[in-house]
Short mmCIF file of C-alpha atoms (C1' of nucleotides) in Angstrom, two decimals:
data_model
loop_
_atom_site.label_atom_id
_atom_site.label_comp_id
_atom_site.label_asym_id
_atom_site.label_seq_id
_atom_site.Cartn_x
_atom_site.Cartn_y
_atom_site.Cartn_z
CA MET A 1 -52.54 26.17 30.32
CA ASP A 2 -50.36 28.03 32.19
CA ASP A 3 -51.14 31.77 33.37
CA GLN A 4 -47.38 32.03 32.27
CA THR A 5 -48.61 31.21 28.67
CA LYS A 6 -51.35 33.96 28.57
CA ALA A 7 -50.24 36.23 25.80
CA LEU A 8 -49.21 39.68 26.40
CA ALA A 9 -48.65 40.36 22.83
CA ASN A 10 -48.32 43.91 21.92
CA PRO A 11 -49.10 43.72 18.27
CA LYS A 12 -49.62 47.65 17.90
CA GLU A 13 -46.66 49.22 19.20
CA ARG A 14 -44.21 49.27 16.07
CA SER A 15 -40.83 51.22 16.15
CA PRO A 16 -41.39 53.91 13.09
CA THR A 17 -38.29 52.03 11.55
CA GLU A 18 -39.88 48.84 11.64
CA PRO A 19 -41.86 47.81 8.31
CA VAL A 20 -45.48 47.10 9.09
CA ARG A 21 -45.82 43.39 9.76
CA SER A 22 -48.52 41.22 11.39
CA ARG A 23 -46.65 39.37 12.98
CA TRP A 24 -43.39 39.40 14.96
CA THR A 25 -39.85 38.99 12.97
CA PRO A 26 -37.24 38.34 15.26
CA LYS A 27 -33.99 40.16 14.25
CA PRO A 28 -30.92 38.20 13.83
CA GLU A 29 -29.22 39.47 16.85
CA GLN A 30 -32.34 38.28 18.80
CA ILE A 31 -32.30 34.70 17.29
CA LEU A 32 -28.83 34.43 18.43
CA ILE A 33 -29.97 35.26 21.67
CA LEU A 34 -32.67 33.24 21.89
CA GLU A 35 -30.63 30.35 20.40
CA SER A 36 -27.87 30.76 22.82
CA ILE A 37 -30.33 30.52 25.74
CA PHE A 38 -31.89 27.41 24.12
CA ASN A 39 -28.65 25.38 23.51
CA SER A 40 -27.60 26.71 26.69
CA GLY A 41 -30.10 24.03 28.06
CA MET A 42 -32.69 26.65 29.06
CA VAL A 43 -35.40 25.14 26.44
CA ASN A 44 -38.30 25.83 28.61
CA PRO A 45 -37.80 29.26 30.70
CA PRO A 46 -40.25 29.83 33.42
CA LYS A 47 -42.66 33.00 33.32
CA ASP A 48 -40.11 35.32 35.07
CA GLU A 49 -37.30 34.46 32.84
CA THR A 50 -39.38 34.73 29.86
CA VAL A 51 -39.77 38.23 31.12
CA ARG A 52 -36.23 38.84 31.48
CA ILE A 53 -35.21 37.41 28.00
CA ARG A 54 -37.86 39.63 26.56
CA LYS A 55 -36.21 42.58 28.08
CA LEU A 56 -32.95 41.51 26.70
CA LEU A 57 -34.35 41.15 23.17
CA GLU A 58 -36.12 44.47 23.41
CA LYS A 59 -32.67 46.04 22.89
CA PHE A 60 -32.68 44.75 19.44
CA GLY A 61 -36.59 45.24 18.68
CA THR A 62 -39.84 45.30 19.77
CA VAL A 63 -40.84 41.98 21.05
CA GLY A 64 -43.60 40.69 23.64
CA ASP A 65 -43.44 38.08 26.29
CA ALA A 66 -45.96 36.01 24.10
CA ASN A 67 -43.47 36.04 21.12
CA VAL A 68 -40.65 34.84 23.44
CA PHE A 69 -43.14 32.15 24.89
CA TYR A 70 -44.05 30.94 21.60
CA TRP A 71 -40.63 30.88 20.15
CA PHE A 72 -39.40 28.54 22.95
CA GLN A 73 -42.58 26.57 22.44
CA ASN A 74 -42.09 26.22 18.75
CA ARG A 75 -38.21 25.68 19.19
CA ARG A 76 -38.92 22.74 21.40
CA SER A 77 -41.77 21.10 19.37
CA ARG A 78 -39.96 21.27 15.97
CA SER A 79 -36.67 20.20 17.60
CA ARG A 80 -38.36 17.19 18.76
CA ARG A 81 -40.25 16.89 15.80
CA ARG A 82 -37.29 16.77 13.63
CA GLN A 83 -35.68 14.38 15.88
CA ARG A 84 -38.44 11.92 15.59
CA GLN A 85 -38.88 12.43 11.96
CA LEU A 86 -35.18 11.35 11.33
CA GLN A 87 -35.47 8.70 13.52
CA ALA A 88 -38.23 7.33 11.94
CA SER A 89 -37.32 7.83 8.45
CA LEU A 90 -34.28 6.15 9.14
CA ALA A 91 -35.51 3.52 10.99
CA ALA A 92 -37.58 2.48 8.18
CA ALA A 93 -34.40 0.62 6.62
CA THR A 94 -33.31 -0.85 9.79
CA ASN A 95 -35.14 -4.12 8.86
CA THR A 96 -33.69 -4.71 5.58
CA ALA A 97 -30.40 -3.51 6.47
CA LEU A 98 -28.43 -6.40 8.12
CA SER A 99 -28.07 -8.25 4.92
CA PHE A 100 -25.65 -5.52 3.76
CA TYR A 101 -23.40 -5.44 6.63
CA GLU A 102 -20.26 -6.96 6.17
CA PRO A 103 -18.15 -6.97 9.17
CA SER A 104 -15.28 -5.50 7.54
CA PRO A 105 -11.91 -6.46 8.96
CA SER A 106 -10.73 -4.17 11.47
CA SER A 107 -7.22 -4.62 10.21
CA SER A 108 -7.72 -1.46 8.06
CA SER A 109 -9.44 1.01 9.55
CA SER A 110 -7.08 3.21 7.54
CA SER A 111 -9.55 4.46 4.91
CA SER A 112 -10.01 7.30 7.19
CA SER A 113 -10.92 10.28 5.57
CA SER A 114 -9.62 10.79 2.01
CA ASN A 115 -10.90 14.14 2.30
CA GLY A 116 -8.79 15.09 4.99
CA VAL A 117 -10.67 17.75 7.02
CA PHE A 118 -14.15 16.96 7.80
CA PHE A 119 -16.32 18.96 9.95
CA THR A 120 -19.55 19.95 11.37
CA CYS A 121 -22.27 21.62 11.55
CA SER A 122 -25.30 22.76 9.51
CA SER A 123 -28.52 24.13 9.77
CA THR A 124 -31.10 25.59 7.71
CA SER A 125 -30.22 28.75 5.94
CA SER A 126 -32.10 31.65 4.68
CA ALA A 127 -31.17 34.90 3.65
CA SER A 128 -32.72 36.86 5.82
CA SER A 129 -33.38 35.16 8.87
CA SER A 130 -31.13 32.52 9.25
CA SER A 131 -32.41 30.33 11.90
CA SER A 132 -30.72 27.24 13.60
CA SER A 133 -27.95 26.25 15.03
CA CYS A 134 -24.84 24.89 14.30
CA SER A 135 -24.67 23.64 17.98
CA ASN A 136 -27.77 21.61 17.42
CA PHE A 137 -26.18 18.56 18.01
CA LEU A 138 -24.55 19.99 21.30
CA VAL A 139 -27.46 20.41 23.54
CA ASP A 140 -30.52 20.91 20.96
CA ASP A 141 -32.68 17.92 19.94
CA ASN A 142 -32.65 16.06 23.12
CA ALA A 143 -36.15 16.19 24.19
CA ASP A 144 -35.78 13.65 27.09
CA ASP A 145 -32.43 15.35 28.52
CA LEU A 146 -33.60 18.56 28.19
CA PHE A 147 -36.37 18.35 30.89
CA SER A 148 -33.81 17.22 33.34
CA ILE A 149 -32.06 20.01 32.45
CA SER A 150 -34.69 22.86 32.42
CA ARG A 151 -35.80 21.44 35.37
CA GLN A 152 -32.50 21.95 37.24
CA MET A 153 -32.29 25.13 35.72
CA THR A 154 -35.48 26.53 36.55
CA ASN A 155 -34.19 27.92 39.67
CA GLN A 156 -30.94 29.49 38.79
CA ASN A 157 -31.71 32.59 37.33
CA SER A 158 -28.88 33.75 35.56
CA SER A 159 -27.01 30.90 34.19
CA TYR A 160 -27.48 31.53 30.64
CA SER A 161 -26.50 35.10 30.78
CA SER A 162 -23.08 33.79 31.84
CA SER A 163 -22.83 30.89 30.13
CA ALA A 164 -23.57 30.94 26.52
CA PHE A 165 -24.97 34.28 25.87
CA SER A 166 -22.47 36.36 27.55
CA GLN A 167 -19.87 35.16 25.31
CA LEU A 168 -21.57 36.86 22.32
CA HIS A 169 -20.60 40.45 22.19
CA PHE A 170 -22.12 42.65 19.64
CA HIS A 171 -19.05 44.85 18.71
CA PRO A 172 -19.53 46.77 15.66
CA GLY A 173 -17.98 45.54 12.52
CA TYR A 174 -18.19 42.00 13.61
CA MET A 175 -20.70 39.35 13.91
CA THR A 176 -21.35 35.82 15.18
CA VAL A 177 -21.14 32.99 12.81
CA TYR A 178 -20.87 29.25 13.67
CA ILE A 179 -17.75 27.30 12.02
CA ASN A 180 -17.67 23.99 12.76
CA GLY A 181 -19.90 24.19 15.43
CA MET A 182 -18.14 26.78 17.34
CA ALA A 183 -19.46 30.52 17.57
CA SER A 184 -16.82 32.60 15.87
CA GLU A 185 -16.71 36.43 15.81
CA VAL A 186 -15.62 37.28 12.33
CA PRO A 187 -15.41 40.71 10.65
CA ARG A 188 -18.51 41.69 8.54
CA GLY A 189 -16.51 42.40 5.48
CA PRO A 190 -14.40 40.23 3.25
CA ILE A 191 -12.48 37.61 5.08
CA ASP A 192 -8.76 36.56 4.18
CA MET A 193 -9.24 32.58 4.65
CA LYS A 194 -5.44 32.37 4.35
CA ALA A 195 -4.60 34.80 6.75
CA MET A 196 -7.06 33.58 9.26
CA PHE A 197 -7.07 29.72 8.89
CA GLY A 198 -3.47 29.74 7.36
CA LEU A 199 -4.51 26.34 5.11
CA ASP A 200 -5.71 25.95 2.07
CA VAL A 201 -9.15 25.86 3.10
CA MET A 202 -12.57 26.57 2.02
CA LEU A 203 -16.21 27.40 3.56
CA VAL A 204 -19.00 25.56 2.84
CA ASN A 205 -22.18 26.91 4.06
CA SER A 206 -24.91 24.92 5.59
CA ASN A 207 -26.65 24.17 2.19
CA GLY A 208 -23.13 22.35 1.18
CA GLU A 209 -22.43 25.08 -1.13
CA LEU A 210 -18.81 26.72 -1.64
CA VAL A 211 -18.48 30.29 -0.14
CA PRO A 212 -17.67 32.16 -3.26
CA MET A 213 -13.55 32.80 -2.92
CA ASN A 214 -11.35 34.30 -5.04
CA GLU A 215 -8.20 33.01 -6.05
CA PHE A 216 -6.06 34.71 -3.33
CA GLY A 217 -8.28 32.97 -0.82
CA ILE A 218 -10.63 35.95 0.11
CA LEU A 219 -14.12 35.53 0.51
CA LEU A 220 -15.94 37.75 -2.02
CA GLN A 221 -18.45 38.15 0.33
CA GLY A 222 -19.00 38.60 4.09
CA LEU A 223 -20.58 35.91 5.93
CA GLN A 224 -24.06 36.08 7.14
CA MET A 225 -24.70 36.77 10.70
CA GLY A 226 -25.69 33.59 12.49
CA GLU A 227 -24.96 31.35 9.70
CA SER A 228 -23.32 27.86 10.26
CA TYR A 229 -20.34 27.07 8.02
CA PHE A 230 -17.89 24.18 7.64
CA LEU A 231 -14.35 24.43 7.02
CA VAL A 232 -12.78 22.39 4.31
CA SER A 233 -9.29 21.21 3.39
CA TYR A 234 -9.01 21.06 -0.63
CA THR A 235 -5.74 20.19 -0.62
CA MET B 1 -43.76 -0.86 -22.77
CA ASP B 2 -43.37 2.27 -24.53
CA ASP B 3 -40.18 3.41 -24.77
CA GLN B 4 -41.29 6.74 -24.35
CA THR B 5 -42.07 6.17 -20.94
CA LYS B 6 -38.64 7.20 -20.43
CA ALA B 7 -39.47 10.25 -22.57
CA LEU B 8 -39.31 12.11 -19.42
CA ALA B 9 -36.76 13.73 -21.13
CA ASN B 10 -37.02 17.03 -19.07
CA PRO B 11 -35.03 20.01 -20.77
CA LYS B 12 -33.26 20.35 -17.29
CA GLU B 13 -32.38 16.68 -16.59
CA ARG B 14 -29.95 16.90 -13.95
CA SER B 15 -27.09 14.64 -13.99
CA PRO B 16 -27.89 11.27 -12.53
CA THR B 17 -26.59 12.29 -9.03
CA GLU B 18 -28.68 15.73 -8.35
CA PRO B 19 -26.26 18.21 -7.73
CA VAL B 20 -27.21 21.14 -5.24
CA ARG B 21 -30.69 20.91 -4.44
CA SER B 22 -31.57 23.22 -1.92
CA ARG B 23 -34.87 22.41 -2.43
CA TRP B 24 -37.22 19.46 -3.59
CA THR B 25 -38.50 19.72 -7.21
CA PRO B 26 -41.24 17.16 -7.33
CA LYS B 27 -41.07 15.02 -10.61
CA PRO B 28 -44.23 14.86 -12.71
CA GLU B 29 -45.29 11.46 -11.48
CA GLN B 30 -44.85 12.60 -7.95
CA ILE B 31 -47.17 15.81 -8.51
CA LEU B 32 -49.75 13.35 -10.12
CA ILE B 33 -49.83 10.68 -7.30
CA LEU B 34 -49.65 13.63 -4.94
CA GLU B 35 -52.71 15.60 -6.51
CA SER B 36 -54.63 12.19 -6.55
CA ILE B 37 -54.22 11.52 -3.01
CA PHE B 38 -55.38 15.04 -2.49
CA ASN B 39 -58.05 14.89 -4.86
CA SER B 40 -59.44 11.65 -3.52
CA GLY B 41 -60.22 13.08 -0.21
CA MET B 42 -56.84 12.63 1.89
CA VAL B 43 -56.11 16.30 2.04
CA ASN B 44 -54.71 15.76 5.76
CA PRO B 45 -52.82 12.44 5.86
CA PRO B 46 -51.59 10.87 9.23
CA LYS B 47 -48.16 10.96 9.87
CA ASP B 48 -48.09 7.15 8.91
CA GLU B 49 -49.78 7.55 5.75
CA THR B 50 -47.34 10.54 4.80
CA VAL B 51 -44.72 7.81 5.33
CA ARG B 52 -46.27 5.30 3.14
CA ILE B 53 -46.85 7.96 0.23
CA ARG B 54 -43.30 9.02 0.53
CA LYS B 55 -42.24 5.47 -0.04
CA LEU B 56 -44.33 5.70 -3.14
CA LEU B 57 -42.87 8.97 -4.52
CA GLU B 58 -39.66 7.44 -3.98
CA LYS B 59 -39.99 5.40 -7.01
CA PHE B 60 -39.70 8.29 -8.95
CA GLY B 61 -37.06 10.40 -7.30
CA THR B 62 -35.68 11.17 -3.84
CA VAL B 63 -38.30 12.69 -1.62
CA GLY B 64 -38.52 13.02 2.35
CA ASP B 65 -41.21 12.78 4.75
CA ALA B 66 -41.09 16.43 5.31
CA ASN B 67 -41.43 16.80 1.92
CA VAL B 68 -44.74 15.28 1.63
CA PHE B 69 -45.82 16.87 4.74
CA TYR B 70 -45.28 20.27 3.48
CA TRP B 71 -46.68 19.61 0.19
CA PHE B 72 -49.89 18.88 1.99
CA GLN B 73 -50.00 21.57 4.07
CA ASN B 74 -49.35 23.72 1.33
CA ARG B 75 -51.81 22.51 -0.63
CA ARG B 76 -54.41 22.53 2.01
CA SER B 77 -53.37 26.15 2.75
CA ARG B 78 -53.46 27.26 -0.77
CA SER B 79 -56.59 25.62 -1.76
CA ARG B 80 -58.08 26.87 1.17
CA ARG B 81 -57.06 30.51 0.29
CA ARG B 82 -58.32 30.21 -3.32
CA GLN B 83 -61.56 28.88 -1.84
CA ARG B 84 -61.77 31.85 0.25
CA GLN B 85 -61.03 34.08 -2.42
CA LEU B 86 -63.57 32.51 -4.69
CA GLN B 87 -65.99 32.75 -2.01
CA ALA B 88 -65.40 36.22 -1.29
CA SER B 89 -65.71 36.94 -4.90
CA LEU B 90 -68.82 35.00 -5.39
CA ALA B 91 -70.30 36.55 -2.56
CA ALA B 92 -69.37 40.35 -3.71
CA ALA B 93 -71.20 39.09 -6.84
CA THR B 94 -74.15 37.79 -4.87
CA ASN B 95 -74.38 40.94 -2.76
CA THR B 96 -74.27 42.98 -5.86
CA ALA B 97 -76.85 40.65 -7.64
CA LEU B 98 -79.15 40.92 -4.81
CA SER B 99 -79.47 44.48 -5.58
CA PHE B 100 -81.03 43.64 -8.60
CA TYR B 101 -82.79 40.52 -7.66
CA GLU B 102 -85.01 40.61 -4.42
CA PRO B 103 -84.87 37.43 -2.34
CA SER B 104 -87.49 35.15 -3.04
CA PRO B 105 -87.96 33.23 0.08
CA SER B 106 -86.76 29.64 0.86
CA SER B 107 -86.20 28.16 -2.56
CA SER B 108 -83.34 26.10 -1.58
CA SER B 109 -80.49 25.36 -3.49
CA SER B 110 -80.86 28.76 -5.19
CA SER B 111 -77.05 29.22 -5.72
CA SER B 112 -77.17 29.45 -9.57
CA SER B 113 -73.22 28.91 -9.44
CA SER B 114 -72.96 29.68 -12.93
CA ASN B 115 -68.97 29.57 -12.40
CA GLY B 116 -68.52 28.00 -9.34
CA VAL B 117 -69.74 25.45 -6.99
CA PHE B 118 -69.16 26.34 -3.06
CA PHE B 119 -69.94 23.70 -0.65
CA THR B 120 -69.95 22.84 2.60
CA CYS B 121 -69.26 19.91 4.55
CA SER B 122 -67.07 21.13 7.37
CA SER B 123 -65.44 18.27 8.19
CA THR B 124 -62.36 19.25 10.84
CA SER B 125 -64.03 16.76 12.91
CA SER B 126 -61.87 16.81 15.98
CA ALA B 127 -58.38 16.48 17.39
CA SER B 128 -56.90 13.52 15.17
CA SER B 129 -56.42 14.79 11.75
CA SER B 130 -59.59 13.80 9.77
CA SER B 131 -57.63 12.12 6.75
CA SER B 132 -61.22 11.60 5.74
CA SER B 133 -63.02 13.19 3.03
CA CYS B 134 -65.93 15.72 2.95
CA SER B 135 -63.55 18.60 2.04
CA ASN B 136 -63.76 22.22 1.18
CA PHE B 137 -60.89 21.39 -1.18
CA LEU B 138 -62.45 18.54 -3.15
CA VAL B 139 -62.97 19.71 -6.43
CA ASP B 140 -61.50 23.08 -5.49
CA ASP B 141 -58.73 23.90 -7.66
CA ASN B 142 -59.47 24.95 -11.25
CA ALA B 143 -57.25 26.71 -13.63
CA ASP B 144 -54.13 27.10 -11.73
CA ASP B 145 -53.38 23.67 -10.63
CA LEU B 146 -54.77 21.90 -13.80
CA PHE B 147 -52.86 23.84 -15.90
CA SER B 148 -49.68 23.01 -14.16
CA ILE B 149 -50.76 19.35 -14.11
CA SER B 150 -51.45 19.19 -17.84
CA ARG B 151 -48.30 20.99 -18.48
CA GLN B 152 -46.34 18.12 -16.58
CA MET B 153 -48.13 15.86 -18.21
CA THR B 154 -47.38 16.78 -21.58
CA ASN B 155 -43.75 15.29 -21.44
CA GLN B 156 -44.94 11.69 -20.93
CA ASN B 157 -46.98 9.97 -23.06
CA SER B 158 -49.52 8.71 -20.25
CA SER B 159 -47.59 5.68 -19.21
CA TYR B 160 -48.08 6.45 -15.76
CA SER B 161 -50.93 8.33 -14.32
CA SER B 162 -53.39 5.76 -13.26
CA SER B 163 -51.30 2.58 -12.53
CA ALA B 164 -48.69 4.91 -10.66
CA PHE B 165 -49.65 3.37 -7.42
CA SER B 166 -48.99 0.01 -7.77
CA GLN B 167 -45.79 -0.54 -9.40
CA LEU B 168 -43.00 -1.10 -6.99
CA HIS B 169 -39.45 -1.31 -7.44
CA PHE B 170 -36.67 -1.24 -5.22
CA HIS B 171 -33.10 -1.23 -6.09
CA PRO B 172 -31.36 -2.83 -3.25
CA GLY B 173 -27.74 -2.37 -3.00
CA TYR B 174 -26.38 1.09 -3.03
CA MET B 175 -27.30 4.42 -3.36
CA THR B 176 -25.80 7.97 -3.33
CA VAL B 177 -25.75 10.25 -0.60
CA TYR B 178 -23.43 13.37 -0.26
CA ILE B 179 -20.75 13.69 2.40
CA ASN B 180 -19.05 16.92 2.82
CA GLY B 181 -20.78 17.81 -0.33
CA MET B 182 -19.50 15.16 -2.46
CA ALA B 183 -21.50 12.16 -3.93
CA SER B 184 -21.06 8.94 -2.27
CA GLU B 185 -22.05 5.45 -2.79
CA VAL B 186 -22.96 3.91 0.08
CA PRO B 187 -24.80 0.49 1.20
CA ARG B 188 -28.33 1.15 1.99
CA GLY B 189 -28.49 -0.85 4.95
CA PRO B 190 -26.28 -0.13 8.47
CA ILE B 191 -23.06 1.17 7.88
CA ASP B 192 -19.94 0.60 9.80
CA MET B 193 -18.48 4.05 10.36
CA LYS B 194 -15.56 2.24 11.92
CA ALA B 195 -14.57 0.39 9.10
CA MET B 196 -15.41 3.38 6.59
CA PHE B 197 -14.20 6.51 7.85
CA GLY B 198 -12.34 5.43 11.10
CA LEU B 199 -12.96 5.52 14.90
CA ASP B 200 -13.55 8.97 15.76
CA VAL B 201 -16.21 10.04 13.40
CA MET B 202 -19.76 10.83 13.47
CA LEU B 203 -22.26 11.73 11.03
CA VAL B 204 -24.56 15.08 11.11
CA ASN B 205 -27.60 15.17 8.87
CA SER B 206 -28.39 18.13 6.99
CA ASN B 207 -30.54 19.39 9.95
CA GLY B 208 -27.42 19.38 12.08
CA GLU B 209 -28.67 16.50 13.91
CA LEU B 210 -26.52 13.44 14.84
CA VAL B 211 -27.28 10.11 12.81
CA PRO B 212 -27.79 7.60 15.36
CA MET B 213 -25.20 5.44 16.25
CA ASN B 214 -24.16 2.62 18.59
CA GLU B 215 -21.38 2.01 20.68
CA PHE B 216 -19.44 0.09 17.82
CA GLY B 217 -19.66 2.79 15.48
CA ILE B 218 -22.36 1.48 13.32
CA LEU B 219 -24.98 3.53 12.10
CA LEU B 220 -28.45 2.01 13.80
CA GLN B 221 -30.22 2.78 10.44
CA GLY B 222 -29.30 3.23 6.88
CA LEU B 223 -28.74 6.78 5.41
CA GLN B 224 -31.23 8.66 3.46
CA MET B 225 -30.86 8.50 -0.30
CA GLY B 226 -29.58 11.80 -1.92
CA GLU B 227 -29.34 13.34 1.69
CA SER B 228 -26.32 15.11 2.63
CA TYR B 229 -24.20 14.38 5.75
CA PHE B 230 -21.33 16.04 7.15
CA LEU B 231 -18.67 14.01 8.87
CA VAL B 232 -17.61 15.37 12.20
CA SER B 233 -14.79 14.10 14.24
CA TYR B 234 -15.69 14.01 17.90
CA THR B 235 -12.27 13.46 19.46
"C1'" DG C 1 -30.00 37.72 -17.04
"C1'" DA C 2 -33.62 40.65 -15.41
"C1'" DT C 3 -38.38 40.03 -13.51
"C1'" DG C 4 -42.56 37.53 -12.46
"C1'" DT C 5 -45.00 33.52 -10.76
"C1'" DA C 6 -45.60 28.94 -8.75
"C1'" DT C 7 -44.59 26.71 -4.78
"C1'" DG C 8 -41.09 24.33 -1.44
"C1'" DA C 9 -39.70 25.52 2.97
"C1'" DA C 10 -39.79 27.94 7.25
"C1'" DT C 11 -42.17 29.85 11.17
"C1'" DG C 12 -45.16 32.89 14.13
"C1'" DA C 13 -49.53 32.27 16.46
"C1'" DA C 14 -52.55 29.70 17.85
"C1'" DT C 15 -56.12 25.86 19.69
"C1'" DG C 16 -56.93 21.65 22.53
"C1'" DC D 1 -46.94 19.37 23.95
"C1'" DA D 2 -49.24 17.67 19.38
"C1'" DT D 3 -51.57 19.53 15.41
"C1'" DT D 4 -52.82 22.80 12.55
"C1'" DC D 5 -53.46 27.47 10.21
"C1'" DA D 6 -51.49 31.84 8.25
"C1'" DT D 7 -48.03 34.30 6.56
"C1'" DT D 8 -43.81 34.84 4.78
"C1'" DC D 9 -39.00 33.96 2.91
"C1'" DA D 10 -36.81 31.62 -0.71
"C1'" DT D 11 -35.94 29.62 -4.81
"C1'" DA D 12 -36.99 26.68 -9.41
"C1'" DC D 13 -38.72 27.72 -13.32
"C1'" DA D 14 -41.10 30.16 -17.30
"C1'" DT D 15 -40.81 34.17 -19.81
"C1'" DC D 16 -39.19 37.71 -22.41
#
DNA sequence: GATGTATGAATGAATG
DNA sequence: CATTCATTCATACATC
């Protein structure tokens, strides 16, 4: 175990505003930062980077180096696990599979999508802390390649701060959500979908559920920070 | 065969194709199977066993490896917690009892255990998950789970219970998955995305992960029954 | 249809 | 990095 991994956990200090918790609960902004860094390719920050990241995160709440370290470790582990799990579970059908495959003629690849617009992204949601990452399929879950990336990144100090993270500004009244995989700054309040997208579109959250919208195409409630949504045409 | 077998007529029988299912709700038969396995001593099945178990459970409803994994993890955790509580309460009772009863030495299995059994047999052998028995959980739970089980069982007329394991039937052919929130019948085997949707799409599962696809636009594995997917254009 | 509870799911925190 | 545990969050279901 690296010395860098040695915990500097500071379990006690807790801002008076914070609820008494036995373990660190990352704030949404902190999750965004961490996800951004992770998805920007730095999946295994060295110790000094961990310290820098912790200092960044501290703008939004008490956090220790150990928390950051564990976060990345778990993030890597669970990404990889999910990846394997998916592979395995789907691979089960591979053997029985070929009999069903009929090389349908390429003549009509027309069937395209009856739906019209389809899109992207998903993730796990949760009311309080939505993790995840719509950009999963961008950089995430790629254990093998990630190492080369991280290896190549270990020396450049501020790469992440200029790539992914710096794009996320936290202006008041706005927040970042992911729509079709792209980070988007949206107002915190109700959103006029027609004004914003111009079409008859609806938003589907990462659970596949329609985001409630009134007859004027205005979302009844604000979106959830950091959450992922899909635009779906319903015309 | 009793026709009451089908009398699983739960009041809340979902339509043949389950709608928005934000979380897995195990069928009574599935709970029976899981409880049986757990109580037989396999409290921490290794991965391959998890897969086998999942396949068993799938005879009674959609379930994924992760569900099985979580089920055993939660089952262990909550059994252990109850065990600890029981221990604590018994210890407390013992302490208070000791104030009345002067400990006469060395008579071994003194623990009266009028109400409970506490045992040991630490197991936790080593790295590889000991699926082997010798568990604190063995008989552990009492009122709570038994109630739920019996409650669940009242619905069926005992057609299942013991024989649940051996029966195995697969419906080859087609299954239902959700694509962009819409139920779709797809073949169980590999799917020619090119023929089905057109060239430039890929499937993302509900974890936001890309479903592996070869260079011909054919999914390497079949999809998972009941799972939700999103079509993503990658042009 | 509000509230309580059982439990599925997620994740921080370890350990080896 | 793989596994595991403890804790917490979210929700399905029961109950009223």
